[in-house]
PDB file of C-alpha atoms in Angstrom:
ATOM      1  CA  UNK A 448      98.187  95.077 -92.207  1.00 45.00           C
ATOM      2  CA  UNK A 449      96.556  97.864 -93.684  1.00 44.00           C
ATOM      3  CA  UNK A 450      98.186  98.900 -96.811  1.00 45.00           C
ATOM      4  CA  UNK A 451     100.377 101.926 -97.017  1.00 44.00           C
ATOM      5  CA  UNK A 452      98.631 105.679 -97.852  1.00 45.00           C
ATOM      6  CA  UNK A 453      99.943 105.981-101.525  1.00 43.00           C
ATOM      7  CA  UNK A 454      98.196 102.498-102.349  1.00 40.00           C
ATOM      8  CA  UNK A 455      94.967 103.999-101.814  1.00 41.00           C
ATOM      9  CA  UNK A 456      94.165 105.649-104.793  1.00 44.00           C
ATOM     10  CA  UNK A 457      95.589 102.777-107.025  1.00 43.00           C
ATOM     11  CA  UNK A 458      91.845 100.883-106.743  1.00 36.00           C
ATOM     12  CA  UNK A 459      90.667 100.030-110.291  1.00 44.00           C
ATOM     13  CA  UNK A 460      88.773  97.392-111.865  1.00 43.00           C
ATOM     14  CA  UNK A 461      91.521  94.721-110.704  1.00 45.00           C
ATOM     15  CA  UNK A 462      91.671  96.336-107.525  1.00 41.00           C
ATOM     16  CA  UNK A 463      88.633  95.991-105.171  1.00 43.00           C
ATOM     17  CA  UNK A 464      88.695  97.686-101.921  1.00 41.00           C
ATOM     18  CA  UNK A 465      87.698  94.501-100.108  1.00 41.00           C
ATOM     19  CA  UNK A 466      91.326  92.723-101.221  1.00 36.00           C
ATOM     20  CA  UNK A 467      93.069  95.340 -99.571  1.00 36.00           C
ATOM     21  CA  UNK A 468      94.582  94.455 -96.445  1.00 38.00           C
ATOM     22  CA  UNK A 469      95.504  91.328 -93.945  1.00 40.00           C
ATOM     23  CA  UNK A 470      92.998  89.148 -95.742  1.00 31.00           C
ATOM     24  CA  UNK A 471      94.327  89.801 -99.261  1.00 38.00           C
ATOM     25  CA  UNK A 472      96.260  86.431-100.034  1.00 39.00           C
ATOM     26  CA  UNK A 473      97.209  87.540-104.018  1.00 41.00           C
ATOM     27  CA  UNK A 474     101.091  88.132-103.880  1.00 43.00           C
ATOM     28  CA  UNK A 475     102.195  91.870-104.460  1.00 45.00           C
ATOM     29  CA  UNK A 476     103.944  93.024-107.585  1.00 46.00           C
ATOM     30  CA  UNK A 477     107.594  92.944-106.980  1.00 46.00           C
ATOM     31  CA  UNK A 478     107.643  96.750-107.029  1.00 45.00           C
ATOM     32  CA  UNK A 479     105.049  97.506-104.506  1.00 44.00           C
ATOM     33  CA  UNK A 480     106.232  94.851-102.246  1.00 47.00           C
ATOM     34  CA  UNK A 481     109.749  96.426-101.844  1.00 47.00           C
ATOM     35  CA  UNK A 482     108.182  99.788-100.951  1.00 46.00           C
ATOM     36  CA  UNK A 483     106.091  98.779 -98.484  1.00 49.00           C
ATOM     37  CA  UNK A 484     108.899  96.769 -96.813  1.00 45.00           C
ATOM     38  CA  UNK A 485     110.706 100.438 -96.643  1.00 42.00           C
ATOM     39  CA  UNK A 486     107.900 101.621 -95.143  1.00 43.00           C
ATOM     40  CA  UNK A 487     107.842  98.897 -92.720  1.00 50.00           C
ATOM     41  CA  UNK A 488     111.631  99.568 -91.918  1.00 43.00           C
ATOM     42  CA  UNK A 489     111.222 103.014 -91.303  1.00 46.00           C
ATOM     43  CA  UNK A 490     108.023 102.798 -88.951  1.00 51.00           C
ATOM     44  CA  UNK A 491     110.324 100.393 -86.740  1.00 48.00           C
ATOM     45  CA  UNK A 492     112.892 102.411 -86.629  1.00 44.00           C
ATOM     46  CA  UNK A 493     110.546 105.183 -85.892  1.00 46.00           C
ATOM     47  CA  UNK A 494     109.012 103.385 -83.139  1.00 45.00           C
ATOM     48  CA  UNK A 495     112.409 102.376 -81.862  1.00 46.00           C
ATOM     49  CA  UNK A 496     113.645 105.963 -81.557  1.00 44.00           C
ATOM     50  CA  UNK A 497     110.409 106.678 -79.531  1.00 43.00           C
ATOM     51  CA  UNK A 498     111.055 103.844 -77.572  1.00 38.00           C
ATOM     52  CA  UNK A 499     114.774 104.668 -76.985  1.00 42.00           C
ATOM     53  CA  UNK A 500     114.122 108.619 -76.367  1.00 41.00           C
ATOM     54  CA  UNK A 501     111.319 107.601 -73.364  1.00 40.00           C
ATOM     55  CA  UNK A 502     113.242 104.842 -71.756  1.00 39.00           C
ATOM     56  CA  UNK A 503     116.776 106.705 -71.991  1.00 38.00           C
ATOM     57  CA  UNK A 504     115.901 110.292 -71.349  1.00 39.00           C
ATOM     58  CA  UNK A 505     118.105 110.970 -68.874  1.00 39.00           C
ATOM     59  CA  UNK A 506     121.027 110.014 -70.222  1.00 44.00           C
ATOM     60  CA  UNK A 507     122.136 106.312 -70.800  1.00 49.00           C
ATOM     61  CA  UNK A 508     118.828 105.279 -69.097  1.00 47.00           C
ATOM     62  CA  UNK A 509     120.605 104.775 -65.818  1.00 53.00           C
ATOM     63  CA  UNK A 510     119.832 107.563 -62.804  1.00 57.00           C
ATOM     64  CA  UNK A 511     122.597 109.445 -61.286  1.00 72.00           C
ATOM     65  CA  UNK A 512     122.717 108.961 -57.789  1.00 81.00           C
ATOM     66  CA  UNK A 513     123.195 112.299 -55.599  1.00 87.00           C
ATOM     67  CA  UNK A 514     126.538 113.193 -54.511  1.00 89.00           C
ATOM     68  CA  UNK A 515     126.947 112.441 -50.858  1.00 90.00           C
ATOM     69  CA  UNK A 516     129.786 114.715 -50.419  1.00 91.00           C
ATOM     70  CA  UNK A 517     131.530 112.475 -48.154  1.00 92.00           C
ATOM     71  CA  UNK A 518     128.802 111.955 -45.468  1.00 94.00           C
ATOM     72  CA  UNK A 519     128.031 109.082 -43.448  1.00 90.00           C
ATOM     73  CA  UNK A 520     124.868 108.812 -41.034  1.00 91.00           C
ATOM     74  CA  UNK A 521     125.416 106.254 -38.308  1.00 87.00           C
ATOM     75  CA  UNK A 522     124.904 104.890 -35.091  1.00 84.00           C
ATOM     76  CA  UNK A 523     127.776 107.610 -33.318  1.00 87.00           C
ATOM     77  CA  UNK A 524     126.869 110.540 -35.849  1.00 90.00           C
ATOM     78  CA  UNK A 525     125.115 112.102 -32.878  1.00 90.00           C
ATOM     79  CA  UNK A 526     128.307 112.908 -31.271  1.00 90.00           C
ATOM     80  CA  UNK A 527     129.063 115.477 -34.071  1.00 91.00           C
ATOM     81  CA  UNK A 528     127.013 117.686 -32.120  1.00 91.00           C
ATOM     82  CA  UNK A 529     129.329 119.412 -30.010  1.00 92.00           C
ATOM     83  CA  UNK A 530     127.901 123.010 -29.968  1.00 94.00           C
ATOM     84  CA  UNK A 531     131.070 124.606 -29.081  1.00 94.00           C
ATOM     85  CA  UNK A 532     129.631 128.401 -29.904  1.00 96.00           C
ATOM     86  CA  UNK A 533     126.225 127.698 -28.393  1.00 94.00           C
ATOM     87  CA  UNK A 534     127.645 126.275 -25.194  1.00 92.00           C
ATOM     88  CA  UNK A 535     129.999 129.164 -25.164  1.00 91.00           C
ATOM     89  CA  UNK A 536     126.749 131.297 -25.389  1.00 89.00           C
ATOM     90  CA  UNK A 537     124.309 129.943 -23.344  1.00 85.00           C
ATOM     91  CA  UNK A 538     126.021 127.469 -20.888  1.00 82.00           C
ATOM     92  CA  UNK A 539     127.401 123.746 -20.395  1.00 85.00           C
ATOM     93  CA  UNK A 540     125.285 120.843 -21.040  1.00 84.00           C
ATOM     94  CA  UNK A 541     122.873 119.361 -18.190  1.00 76.00           C
ATOM     95  CA  UNK A 542     124.122 117.435 -15.858  1.00 63.00           C
ATOM     96  CA  UNK A 543     122.040 114.387 -16.563  1.00 54.00           C
ATOM     97  CA  UNK A 544     122.658 112.973 -20.095  1.00 51.00           C
ATOM     98  CA  UNK A 545     120.231 114.883 -22.707  1.00 59.00           C
ATOM     99  CA  UNK A 546     121.593 113.597 -25.955  1.00 68.00           C
ATOM    100  CA  UNK A 547     118.595 111.718 -27.255  1.00 70.00           C
ATOM    101  CA  UNK A 548     119.684 110.207 -30.712  1.00 74.00           C
ATOM    102  CA  UNK A 549     117.028 108.444 -33.253  1.00 80.00           C
ATOM    103  CA  UNK A 550     118.176 106.946 -36.462  1.00 80.00           C
ATOM    104  CA  UNK A 551     116.452 105.674 -39.604  1.00 82.00           C
ATOM    105  CA  UNK A 552     117.882 103.553 -42.310  1.00 84.00           C
ATOM    106  CA  UNK A 553     116.628 102.891 -45.600  1.00 88.00           C
ATOM    107  CA  UNK A 554     118.022 102.023 -49.234  1.00 89.00           C
ATOM    108  CA  UNK A 555     116.843 105.673 -50.424  1.00 90.00           C
ATOM    109  CA  UNK A 556     117.230 107.431 -47.075  1.00 92.00           C
ATOM    110  CA  UNK A 557     119.270 107.853 -43.931  1.00 93.00           C
ATOM    111  CA  UNK A 558     118.340 110.024 -41.262  1.00 93.00           C
ATOM    112  CA  UNK A 559     119.663 111.053 -37.695  1.00 92.00           C
ATOM    113  CA  UNK A 560     117.991 113.153 -34.817  1.00 92.00           C
ATOM    114  CA  UNK A 561     119.566 114.609 -32.201  1.00 92.00           C
ATOM    115  CA  UNK A 562     118.556 116.605 -29.178  1.00 91.00           C
ATOM    116  CA  UNK A 563     120.479 118.256 -26.881  1.00 91.00           C
ATOM    117  CA  UNK A 564     119.514 120.802 -23.937  1.00 91.00           C
ATOM    118  CA  UNK A 565     122.283 123.603 -22.396  1.00 91.00           C
ATOM    119  CA  UNK A 566     121.567 125.378 -19.343  1.00 88.00           C
ATOM    120  CA  UNK A 567     123.153 128.215 -18.022  1.00 85.00           C
ATOM    121  CA  UNK A 568     124.068 128.989 -14.203  1.00 74.00           C
ATOM    122  CA  UNK A 569     121.283 129.972 -12.190  1.00 62.00           C
ATOM    123  CA  UNK A 570     121.744 134.116 -11.483  1.00 57.00           C
ATOM    124  CA  UNK A 571     123.819 134.219 -14.751  1.00 61.00           C
ATOM    125  CA  UNK A 572     124.312 137.327 -16.681  1.00 61.00           C
ATOM    126  CA  UNK A 573     121.259 139.529 -15.766  1.00 62.00           C
ATOM    127  CA  UNK A 574     118.766 137.070 -14.245  1.00 70.00           C
ATOM    128  CA  UNK A 575     117.472 137.079 -10.989  1.00 70.00           C
ATOM    129  CA  UNK A 576     118.682 134.278  -8.517  1.00 73.00           C
ATOM    130  CA  UNK A 577     117.170 131.112  -9.143  1.00 78.00           C
ATOM    131  CA  UNK A 578     116.061 132.027 -12.874  1.00 84.00           C
ATOM    132  CA  UNK A 579     118.259 130.074 -15.478  1.00 85.00           C
ATOM    133  CA  UNK A 580     118.157 129.898 -19.136  1.00 88.00           C
ATOM    134  CA  UNK A 581     117.328 126.225 -21.156  1.00 89.00           C
ATOM    135  CA  UNK A 582     118.404 126.067 -24.538  1.00 92.00           C
ATOM    136  CA  UNK A 583     116.879 123.060 -26.487  1.00 93.00           C
ATOM    137  CA  UNK A 584     119.011 122.062 -29.424  1.00 94.00           C
ATOM    138  CA  UNK A 585     118.037 119.643 -31.902  1.00 94.00           C
ATOM    139  CA  UNK A 586     119.451 118.482 -35.322  1.00 95.00           C
ATOM    140  CA  UNK A 587     117.911 116.320 -37.911  1.00 95.00           C
ATOM    141  CA  UNK A 588     120.246 114.988 -40.799  1.00 95.00           C
ATOM    142  CA  UNK A 589     119.211 113.171 -44.058  1.00 96.00           C
ATOM    143  CA  UNK A 590     121.124 111.613 -46.647  1.00 96.00           C
ATOM    144  CA  UNK A 591     119.391 110.978 -49.869  1.00 95.00           C
ATOM    145  CA  UNK A 592     120.971 108.126 -51.819  1.00 93.00           C
ATOM    146  CA  UNK A 593     118.710 108.055 -54.835  1.00 92.00           C
ATOM    147  CA  UNK A 594     117.061 111.102 -55.379  1.00 92.00           C
ATOM    148  CA  UNK A 595     118.692 114.569 -55.530  1.00 92.00           C
ATOM    149  CA  UNK A 596     116.920 116.521 -52.760  1.00 94.00           C
ATOM    150  CA  UNK A 597     117.538 120.081 -54.211  1.00 91.00           C
ATOM    151  CA  UNK A 598     113.919 120.628 -55.916  1.00 91.00           C
ATOM    152  CA  UNK A 599     112.427 119.892 -52.663  1.00 92.00           C
ATOM    153  CA  UNK A 600     114.575 121.647 -49.967  1.00 94.00           C
ATOM    154  CA  UNK A 601     114.168 124.883 -52.171  1.00 91.00           C
ATOM    155  CA  UNK A 602     110.618 124.544 -52.014  1.00 89.00           C
ATOM    156  CA  UNK A 603     110.385 123.919 -48.405  1.00 89.00           C
ATOM    157  CA  UNK A 604     112.608 125.741 -46.847  1.00 90.00           C
ATOM    158  CA  UNK A 605     113.091 129.040 -49.432  1.00 86.00           C
ATOM    159  CA  UNK A 606     111.377 132.165 -49.831  1.00 81.00           C
ATOM    160  CA  UNK A 607     108.139 130.374 -51.408  1.00 74.00           C
ATOM    161  CA  UNK A 608     107.631 128.203 -48.287  1.00 70.00           C
ATOM    162  CA  UNK A 609     104.479 128.699 -46.387  1.00 59.00           C
ATOM    163  CA  UNK A 610     104.959 130.632 -43.682  1.00 60.00           C
ATOM    164  CA  UNK A 611     102.850 131.261 -40.114  1.00 55.00           C
ATOM    165  CA  UNK A 612     101.336 134.043 -39.014  1.00 50.00           C
ATOM    166  CA  UNK A 613     104.065 135.310 -36.579  1.00 49.00           C
ATOM    167  CA  UNK A 614     107.140 133.362 -38.546  1.00 56.00           C
ATOM    168  CA  UNK A 615     109.739 135.259 -40.062  1.00 65.00           C
ATOM    169  CA  UNK A 616     110.896 135.242 -43.798  1.00 74.00           C
ATOM    170  CA  UNK A 617     113.489 132.990 -44.942  1.00 86.00           C
ATOM    171  CA  UNK A 618     116.734 134.345 -44.577  1.00 91.00           C
ATOM    172  CA  UNK A 619     119.607 133.255 -47.247  1.00 94.00           C
ATOM    173  CA  UNK A 620     122.772 132.643 -45.681  1.00 96.00           C
ATOM    174  CA  UNK A 621     125.890 132.838 -47.754  1.00 96.00           C
ATOM    175  CA  UNK A 622     128.862 130.489 -47.948  1.00 96.00           C
ATOM    176  CA  UNK A 623     127.082 127.470 -46.160  1.00 97.00           C
ATOM    177  CA  UNK A 624     126.742 124.093 -47.820  1.00 96.00           C
ATOM    178  CA  UNK A 625     124.880 124.792 -51.505  1.00 96.00           C
ATOM    179  CA  UNK A 626     121.898 126.342 -50.053  1.00 96.00           C
ATOM    180  CA  UNK A 627     120.923 127.789 -46.625  1.00 97.00           C
ATOM    181  CA  UNK A 628     118.030 129.601 -44.968  1.00 96.00           C
ATOM    182  CA  UNK A 629     117.251 130.659 -41.795  1.00 94.00           C
ATOM    183  CA  UNK A 630     114.173 131.534 -40.196  1.00 91.00           C
ATOM    184  CA  UNK A 631     112.587 132.329 -36.664  1.00 88.00           C
ATOM    185  CA  UNK A 632     109.151 130.144 -35.981  1.00 80.00           C
ATOM    186  CA  UNK A 633     106.303 132.282 -34.424  1.00 73.00           C
ATOM    187  CA  UNK A 634     109.180 134.078 -32.268  1.00 71.00           C
ATOM    188  CA  UNK A 635     110.121 131.020 -30.153  1.00 84.00           C
ATOM    189  CA  UNK A 636     112.431 128.720 -32.156  1.00 91.00           C
ATOM    190  CA  UNK A 637     115.001 129.664 -34.718  1.00 94.00           C
ATOM    191  CA  UNK A 638     115.955 126.933 -37.666  1.00 94.00           C
ATOM    192  CA  UNK A 639     118.845 127.137 -39.865  1.00 97.00           C
ATOM    193  CA  UNK A 640     118.127 124.351 -42.852  1.00 97.00           C
ATOM    194  CA  UNK A 641     121.291 123.665 -45.015  1.00 98.00           C
ATOM    195  CA  UNK A 642     121.619 121.512 -48.328  1.00 98.00           C
ATOM    196  CA  UNK A 643     124.921 120.166 -49.151  1.00 97.00           C
ATOM    197  CA  UNK A 644     124.660 117.642 -52.221  1.00 96.00           C
ATOM    198  CA  UNK A 645     122.570 114.588 -51.056  1.00 96.00           C
ATOM    199  CA  UNK A 646     122.825 116.071 -47.683  1.00 97.00           C
ATOM    200  CA  UNK A 647     119.858 118.140 -45.913  1.00 98.00           C
ATOM    201  CA  UNK A 648     120.562 119.338 -42.336  1.00 98.00           C
ATOM    202  CA  UNK A 649     118.558 121.362 -39.933  1.00 98.00           C
ATOM    203  CA  UNK A 650     119.524 122.767 -36.543  1.00 97.00           C
ATOM    204  CA  UNK A 651     116.800 124.219 -34.730  1.00 96.00           C
ATOM    205  CA  UNK A 652     117.557 126.429 -31.072  1.00 96.00           C
ATOM    206  CA  UNK A 653     114.636 127.439 -29.014  1.00 94.00           C
ATOM    207  CA  UNK A 654     115.248 129.082 -24.985  1.00 92.00           C
ATOM    208  CA  UNK A 655     112.833 128.723 -22.040  1.00 90.00           C
ATOM    209  CA  UNK A 656     113.278 130.125 -18.473  1.00 87.00           C
ATOM    210  CA  UNK A 657     113.313 127.939 -15.733  1.00 84.00           C
ATOM    211  CA  UNK A 658     113.193 128.473 -11.571  1.00 82.00           C
ATOM    212  CA  UNK A 659     114.378 126.479  -8.880  1.00 78.00           C
ATOM    213  CA  UNK A 660     114.349 128.869  -6.138  1.00 71.00           C
ATOM    214  CA  UNK A 661     112.494 128.568  -2.840  1.00 69.00           C
ATOM    215  CA  UNK A 662     109.870 131.506  -2.981  1.00 71.00           C
ATOM    216  CA  UNK A 663     106.990 131.783  -5.977  1.00 68.00           C
ATOM    217  CA  UNK A 664     109.599 133.226  -8.483  1.00 60.00           C
ATOM    218  CA  UNK A 665     106.490 135.232 -10.017  1.00 66.00           C
ATOM    219  CA  UNK A 666     108.698 137.677 -11.853  1.00 78.00           C
ATOM    220  CA  UNK A 667     109.709 135.524 -14.665  1.00 80.00           C
ATOM    221  CA  UNK A 668     112.205 137.183 -16.602  1.00 82.00           C
ATOM    222  CA  UNK A 669     112.254 137.312 -20.528  1.00 85.00           C
ATOM    223  CA  UNK A 670     114.095 134.093 -22.433  1.00 86.00           C
ATOM    224  CA  UNK A 671     116.807 135.740 -24.926  1.00 87.00           C
ATOM    225  CA  UNK A 672     115.376 136.105 -28.502  1.00 88.00           C
ATOM    226  CA  UNK A 673     115.913 133.400 -30.477  1.00 86.00           C
ATOM    227  CA  UNK A 674     117.705 135.786 -33.182  1.00 89.00           C
ATOM    228  CA  UNK A 675     120.457 136.107 -30.332  1.00 91.00           C
ATOM    229  CA  UNK A 676     121.866 132.737 -31.557  1.00 94.00           C
ATOM    230  CA  UNK A 677     121.971 132.843 -35.033  1.00 96.00           C
ATOM    231  CA  UNK A 678     125.709 133.649 -35.096  1.00 96.00           C
ATOM    232  CA  UNK A 679     126.549 130.487 -32.852  1.00 96.00           C
ATOM    233  CA  UNK A 680     123.973 128.140 -34.915  1.00 97.00           C
ATOM    234  CA  UNK A 681     126.044 129.044 -38.203  1.00 98.00           C
ATOM    235  CA  UNK A 682     129.281 128.230 -36.407  1.00 97.00           C
ATOM    236  CA  UNK A 683     128.187 125.205 -34.751  1.00 97.00           C
ATOM    237  CA  UNK A 684     126.302 123.907 -38.017  1.00 98.00           C
ATOM    238  CA  UNK A 685     129.746 124.206 -40.072  1.00 98.00           C
ATOM    239  CA  UNK A 686     131.834 122.222 -37.528  1.00 97.00           C
ATOM    240  CA  UNK A 687     128.458 119.567 -37.312  1.00 97.00           C
ATOM    241  CA  UNK A 688     129.095 119.404 -41.243  1.00 97.00           C
ATOM    242  CA  UNK A 689     132.455 118.643 -41.337  1.00 96.00           C
ATOM    243  CA  UNK A 690     132.262 116.108 -38.256  1.00 95.00           C
ATOM    244  CA  UNK A 691     129.279 114.235 -40.276  1.00 95.00           C
ATOM    245  CA  UNK A 692     131.870 113.494 -42.842  1.00 92.00           C
ATOM    246  CA  UNK A 693     134.768 111.676 -40.872  1.00 80.00           C
ATOM    247  CA  UNK A 694     132.531 110.397 -37.714  1.00 68.00           C
TER     248      UNK A 694
END
């Protein structure tokens, strides 16, 4: 073991430098032995403190799990997508079953995917006979069980997120979860993203026109703008958030 710094200057005729170190078998004096012991203890305590700071830098060394806020994602979670507001605005669900669920379970993350199609009656509103509006609604819900998703959510959905040429900037939605953003992608789809504790929920809505008449139907009317569904999306998202805590 290399001796203490203060001993270096004590070399004299009876203290040859080559005798210092782990190879010196001569017992030191009692004074110097005690002093070296104190240095050794101090060094050990310092090393232990550094190790403890590194290992237990986050509180007691046990990572705090994210707050799930009572959310549960399972096989029946897509039933939470009832869409009362969007259905009233756009029309009923298609006659055939259009709820397409998907589910991923992992120790760190649970996910569900749900897709629903709504259709307006033919000729509804100002549309010519044979034309109807199809509104495509998608829901993705994620429950993060090991790492809080707040920082990633802000980077992906917030104002600093990358935007396409025709994509409008994120609009902050007040009083919805911990943080919520609403944006329109390329003028065709609106996306409402919500962070609520450990849950991240995304609702997407897009609209298109379909024709079922007997002639060619060349004069295709313009589909509703995605912005026209924003208020309904927010209302239905609140309903989904509540139901995912009980379904």
